[in-house]
Tab-separated table of C-alpha atoms in Angstrom:
chain	number	residue	atom	x	y	z
A	1	MET	CA	2.569	12.306	14.050
A	2	ARG	CA	3.270	13.366	10.324
A	3	TRP	CA	4.050	11.068	7.743
A	4	ASN	CA	5.644	13.077	4.535
A	5	ARG	CA	5.718	12.618	1.181
A	6	PHE	CA	3.293	4.439	2.852
A	7	HIS	CA	1.067	6.376	0.603
A	8	TRP	CA	1.083	2.311	0.533
A	9	LYS	CA	-1.050	6.879	4.057
A	10	SER	CA	-0.488	10.846	3.031
A	11	VAL	CA	-3.148	8.306	1.327
A	12	LEU	CA	-1.689	6.935	-2.066
A	13	CYS	CA	-0.771	10.474	-3.533
A	14	SER	CA	0.211	10.677	-6.514
A	15	ILE	CA	2.957	13.348	-7.198
A	16	SER	CA	4.784	13.436	-10.759
A	17	ASN	CA	5.074	9.209	-11.652
A	18	ASN	CA	5.191	8.384	-8.177
A	19	ILE	CA	2.512	7.158	-6.114
A	20	HIS	CA	3.695	8.081	-2.713
A	21	TYR	CA	1.615	7.093	0.798
A	22	LYS	CA	2.331	9.246	3.505
A	23	GLY	CA	5.044	10.448	1.878
A	24	ILE	CA	6.734	7.379	1.325
A	25	ILE	CA	6.996	6.211	-2.210
A	26	LEU	CA	5.463	3.249	-2.885
A	27	ALA	CA	5.671	2.186	-6.645
A	28	THR	CA	6.141	4.455	-10.068
A	29	ARG	CA	3.200	4.964	-11.929
A	30	ILE	CA	3.466	2.904	-15.177
A	31	PRO	CA	3.270	4.792	-18.547
A	32	LYS	CA	-0.040	3.814	-20.615
A	33	ASN	CA	2.135	1.938	-22.942
A	34	THR	CA	3.379	-0.413	-21.024
A	35	PRO	CA	2.464	-3.938	-20.181
A	36	LEU	CA	1.425	-2.747	-16.326
A	37	ALA	CA	-1.398	-0.434	-17.628
A	38	ALA	CA	-2.660	-2.727	-20.564
A	39	SER	CA	-3.297	-5.041	-18.240
A	40	ARG	CA	-6.048	-2.809	-16.727
A	41	GLY	CA	-7.826	-2.715	-19.368
A	42	ALA	CA	-8.113	-6.031	-21.594
A	43	THR	CA	-7.275	-8.047	-18.721
A	44	ALA	CA	-7.352	-8.183	-14.548
A	45	GLU	CA	-4.330	-10.481	-14.923
A	46	PRO	CA	-1.865	-8.639	-12.858
A	47	PRO	CA	2.012	-8.696	-13.508
A	48	ARG	CA	3.864	-11.956	-12.822
A	49	VAL	CA	7.084	-10.917	-11.056
A	50	GLY	CA	8.721	-14.536	-10.462
A	51	ASP	CA	10.898	-15.854	-13.439
A	52	THR	CA	12.652	-11.759	-13.034
A	53	LEU	CA	12.756	-11.768	-9.374
A	54	ALA	CA	14.166	-14.529	-9.546
A	55	ALA	CA	17.089	-13.566	-12.474
A	56	LEU	CA	17.664	-10.118	-10.780
A	57	ARG	CA	18.499	-12.063	-7.764
A	58	GLN	CA	20.385	-14.546	-9.031
A	59	THR	CA	22.815	-11.968	-11.342
A	60	ARG	CA	23.720	-10.208	-8.164
A	61	ALA	CA	24.449	-13.153	-6.302
A	62	LEU	CA	22.183	-12.699	-4.105
A	63	SER	CA	20.633	-15.965	-1.523
A	64	LEU	CA	16.751	-16.029	-0.642
A	65	ASP	CA	17.907	-15.497	2.908
A	66	GLU	CA	20.471	-11.977	2.032
A	67	LEU	CA	17.224	-10.734	0.503
A	68	SER	CA	14.687	-11.241	2.675
A	69	ARG	CA	16.884	-9.194	5.276
A	70	LYS	CA	17.730	-6.146	2.155
A	71	ALA	CA	13.611	-6.187	1.516
A	72	GLY	CA	12.618	-6.993	4.811
A	73	VAL	CA	10.525	-9.340	2.998
A	74	SER	CA	10.555	-12.779	4.773
A	75	LYS	CA	12.483	-15.364	2.819
A	76	SER	CA	9.032	-18.038	2.705
A	77	MET	CA	7.136	-14.963	0.919
A	78	LEU	CA	10.140	-14.344	-1.777
A	79	SER	CA	10.506	-18.438	-2.495
A	80	GLN	CA	6.869	-18.712	-3.091
A	81	ILE	CA	6.523	-14.955	-5.549
A	82	GLU	CA	9.748	-16.782	-7.346
A	83	ARG	CA	7.612	-20.150	-7.810
A	84	ALA	CA	4.653	-17.909	-8.873
A	85	GLN	CA	2.837	-19.787	-5.595
A	86	ALA	CA	2.060	-15.661	-4.749
A	87	ASN	CA	1.476	-12.467	-6.069
A	88	PRO	CA	2.878	-9.865	-4.307
A	89	THR	CA	1.499	-6.302	-3.415
A	90	VAL	CA	2.844	-3.112	-4.638
A	91	ALA	CA	4.881	-2.320	-0.863
A	92	VAL	CA	6.729	-5.794	-1.386
A	93	VAL	CA	7.590	-4.690	-4.930
A	94	TRP	CA	7.905	-1.585	-4.105
A	95	ARG	CA	10.781	-2.857	-1.564
A	96	LEU	CA	12.615	-5.603	-3.465
A	97	ALA	CA	12.772	-3.256	-6.340
A	98	ASN	CA	15.401	-1.286	-3.643
A	99	ALA	CA	16.690	-3.706	-2.171
A	100	LEU	CA	17.660	-4.616	-5.923
A	101	GLY	CA	18.806	-1.192	-6.775
A	102	VAL	CA	16.920	-1.583	-10.261
A	103	PRO	CA	13.363	0.622	-10.761
A	104	LEU	CA	9.764	-0.996	-9.793
A	105	ALA	CA	9.126	-1.837	-13.587
A	106	ASP	CA	12.016	-3.602	-14.146
A	107	LEU	CA	10.244	-6.202	-12.079
A	108	LEU	CA	6.780	-5.544	-13.544
A	109	ASP	CA	7.022	-4.890	-17.716
A	110	SER	CA	9.277	-8.081	-18.525
A	111	ALA	CA	7.355	-10.551	-16.215
A	112	PRO	CA	5.146	-13.160	-17.958
A	113	THR	CA	1.588	-13.407	-17.480
A	114	VAL	CA	0.715	-17.036	-16.071
A	115	GLN	CA	-2.885	-18.173	-15.631
A	116	ALA	CA	-4.699	-17.097	-11.895
A	117	PRO	CA	-5.720	-19.170	-9.542
A	118	ALA	CA	-9.485	-19.597	-9.393
A	119	ILE	CA	-8.847	-18.262	-5.646
A	120	GLY	CA	-5.789	-15.998	-4.938
A	121	PHE	CA	-4.418	-16.284	-0.814
A	122	LEU	CA	-2.181	-14.236	1.133
A	123	SER	CA	-1.128	-15.441	4.479
A	124	ALA	CA	-1.377	-13.229	7.600
A	125	HIS	CA	2.463	-12.985	8.185
A	126	ALA	CA	3.195	-11.839	4.922
A	127	THR	CA	0.198	-9.070	4.416
A	128	PRO	CA	2.450	-5.694	4.049
A	129	ALA	CA	1.978	-3.381	7.103
A	130	LEU	CA	3.688	-0.207	7.495
A	131	ARG	CA	4.451	1.419	11.289
A	132	SER	CA	5.052	5.168	11.931
A	133	PRO	CA	8.295	6.356	13.228
A	134	ASP	CA	6.546	6.772	16.455
A	135	GLY	CA	5.551	3.430	16.670
A	136	LEU	CA	1.693	4.369	16.932
A	137	CYS	CA	-0.282	4.235	13.589
A	138	ASP	CA	0.104	0.698	11.547
A	139	LEU	CA	-1.389	-0.079	8.529
A	140	ARG	CA	-1.581	-3.448	6.846
A	141	ILE	CA	-1.723	-3.285	3.107
A	142	LEU	CA	-4.755	-5.672	1.600
A	143	GLY	CA	-5.125	-3.999	-1.706
A	144	PRO	CA	-3.720	-5.872	-4.418
A	145	ILE	CA	-1.154	-4.171	-6.763
A	146	GLU	CA	-2.818	-4.174	-9.515
A	147	LEU	CA	-5.284	-1.290	-8.557
A	148	ALA	CA	-2.641	0.830	-7.041
A	149	GLY	CA	-3.490	4.047	-8.129
A	150	GLN	CA	-6.895	3.204	-8.148
A	151	PHE	CA	-8.847	1.622	-5.875
A	152	GLU	CA	-6.536	0.694	-2.336
A	153	TRP	CA	-7.666	-0.985	1.378
A	154	TYR	CA	-6.362	-1.181	4.605
A	155	THR	CA	-6.470	-2.125	7.679
A	156	LEU	CA	-5.254	1.193	10.746
A	157	SER	CA	-4.349	1.048	13.660
A	158	VAL	CA	-4.022	3.762	15.929
A	159	GLY	CA	-2.573	4.083	19.900
A	160	ALA	CA	-3.817	6.341	22.449
A	161	GLY	CA	-2.512	10.047	21.021
A	162	GLY	CA	-1.580	8.912	17.728
A	163	ALA	CA	-2.909	10.685	14.176
A	164	LEU	CA	-2.482	9.971	11.003
A	165	GLU	CA	-1.638	13.283	8.560
A	166	SER	CA	-2.037	13.122	4.948
A	167	SER	CA	-1.023	16.232	2.994
A	168	ALA	CA	-4.012	16.135	0.001
A	169	HIS	CA	-4.162	13.649	-2.664
A	170	GLU	CA	-5.223	14.301	-6.524
A	171	ASP	CA	-8.321	16.020	-7.125
A	172	GLY	CA	-11.398	13.691	-6.997
A	173	THR	CA	-9.521	11.151	-4.054
A	174	ARG	CA	-12.158	10.234	-1.369
A	175	GLU	CA	-11.629	7.956	1.281
A	176	HIS	CA	-14.264	6.033	3.742
A	177	LEU	CA	-12.800	5.202	6.863
A	178	THR	CA	-14.854	2.906	9.239
A	179	VAL	CA	-13.861	2.853	12.978
A	180	GLN	CA	-14.057	-1.145	14.263
A	181	SER	CA	-12.993	-0.811	17.554
A	182	GLY	CA	-12.344	1.976	20.298
A	183	ALA	CA	-12.796	6.364	18.860
A	184	LEU	CA	-11.294	7.921	16.130
A	185	GLU	CA	-11.658	11.932	15.044
A	186	VAL	CA	-11.210	12.269	11.270
A	187	HIS	CA	-10.139	16.135	10.398
A	188	CYS	CA	-10.687	17.245	7.081
A	189	ALA	CA	-10.883	21.314	5.883
A	190	ASP	CA	-11.678	23.216	9.262
A	191	GLU	CA	-14.483	19.752	9.721
A	192	VAL	CA	-13.876	17.210	12.697
A	193	GLN	CA	-16.358	14.092	12.616
A	194	ARG	CA	-15.717	12.258	15.359
A	195	LEU	CA	-16.272	7.752	14.676
A	196	LYS	CA	-16.672	5.161	17.108
A	197	ALA	CA	-17.333	1.769	16.397
A	198	GLY	CA	-19.579	0.441	13.516
A	199	GLU	CA	-19.762	4.439	12.211
A	200	THR	CA	-18.651	5.561	9.311
A	201	ALA	CA	-17.067	8.745	7.779
A	202	ARG	CA	-16.303	9.575	3.802
A	203	TYR	CA	-14.570	12.748	3.126
A	204	CYS	CA	-12.165	14.292	0.528
A	205	ALA	CA	-8.890	13.473	0.221
A	206	ASP	CA	-7.455	15.554	-1.796
A	207	ARG	CA	-7.593	18.565	0.837
A	208	PRO	CA	-5.334	17.819	3.979
A	209	HIS	CA	-7.354	15.927	6.007
A	210	ALA	CA	-5.893	13.614	9.523
A	211	ILE	CA	-7.402	10.828	11.550
A	212	ARG	CA	-6.624	10.887	15.151
A	213	ASN	CA	-7.342	8.802	18.605
A	214	LEU	CA	-8.159	11.160	21.283
A	215	GLY	CA	-9.339	8.449	23.620
A	216	LYS	CA	-7.057	6.205	26.377
A	217	THR	CA	-7.316	3.417	23.954
A	218	ALA	CA	-5.817	1.980	20.633
A	219	ALA	CA	-8.277	2.751	18.624
A	220	THR	CA	-8.746	0.004	14.754
A	221	ALA	CA	-10.830	0.606	11.645
A	222	TRP	CA	-10.841	-0.007	7.684
A	223	LEU	CA	-9.784	2.827	5.286
A	224	VAL	CA	-10.436	2.585	1.543
A	225	VAL	CA	-9.403	4.823	-0.385
A	226	VAL	CA	-11.014	5.700	-3.835
A	227	HIS	CA	-8.672	7.721	-6.891
A	228	PRO	CA	-10.701	9.526	-9.574
A	229	ALA	CA	-11.269	7.425	-13.113
């Protein structure tokens, strides 16, 4: 199986002004002079989208239930975002922007800044997850939106016979894969490295690469993607 052009894995591959993961656009790269870009320097406070989301939803006369169905985001998660009780990941914002028919930046640029709690919390059911078309690969996005395109981390599950194939990401990108259970193979350039539980592979992701499960049982792993500064 190949995911061409969720990479929140091609893995967060930057093409033009878009951030892709395995070929699915997850976020639009924000120019350096926008509030989001500025927040990466002077402050670590991520943009809050609750008020903007509520205004856009009400303008379109959508109920929480209707937006939940259109975006594939739970009603409880939407309510938490609008009440500034949850800060969505890039995949969730991407789904909401598509459901509302607006650029992703529209949900971010005008969002008011609210002091972040000392401890952020995201329930298991609210963690964004993507599944490959053949159902053999599941990727749960653990990283926050403000680190997208810089540093991302995921939990990966690959069923027997499954493969997560990626085209080359931006120059200097590296991936770090640690197997939790089962066994996986990493293919990069002309090299192949087999991993069992507890073992880690570190490899260049700025060339075509793949993660394969050639075994008879499912395998799980942690995947970390580090983009060049």
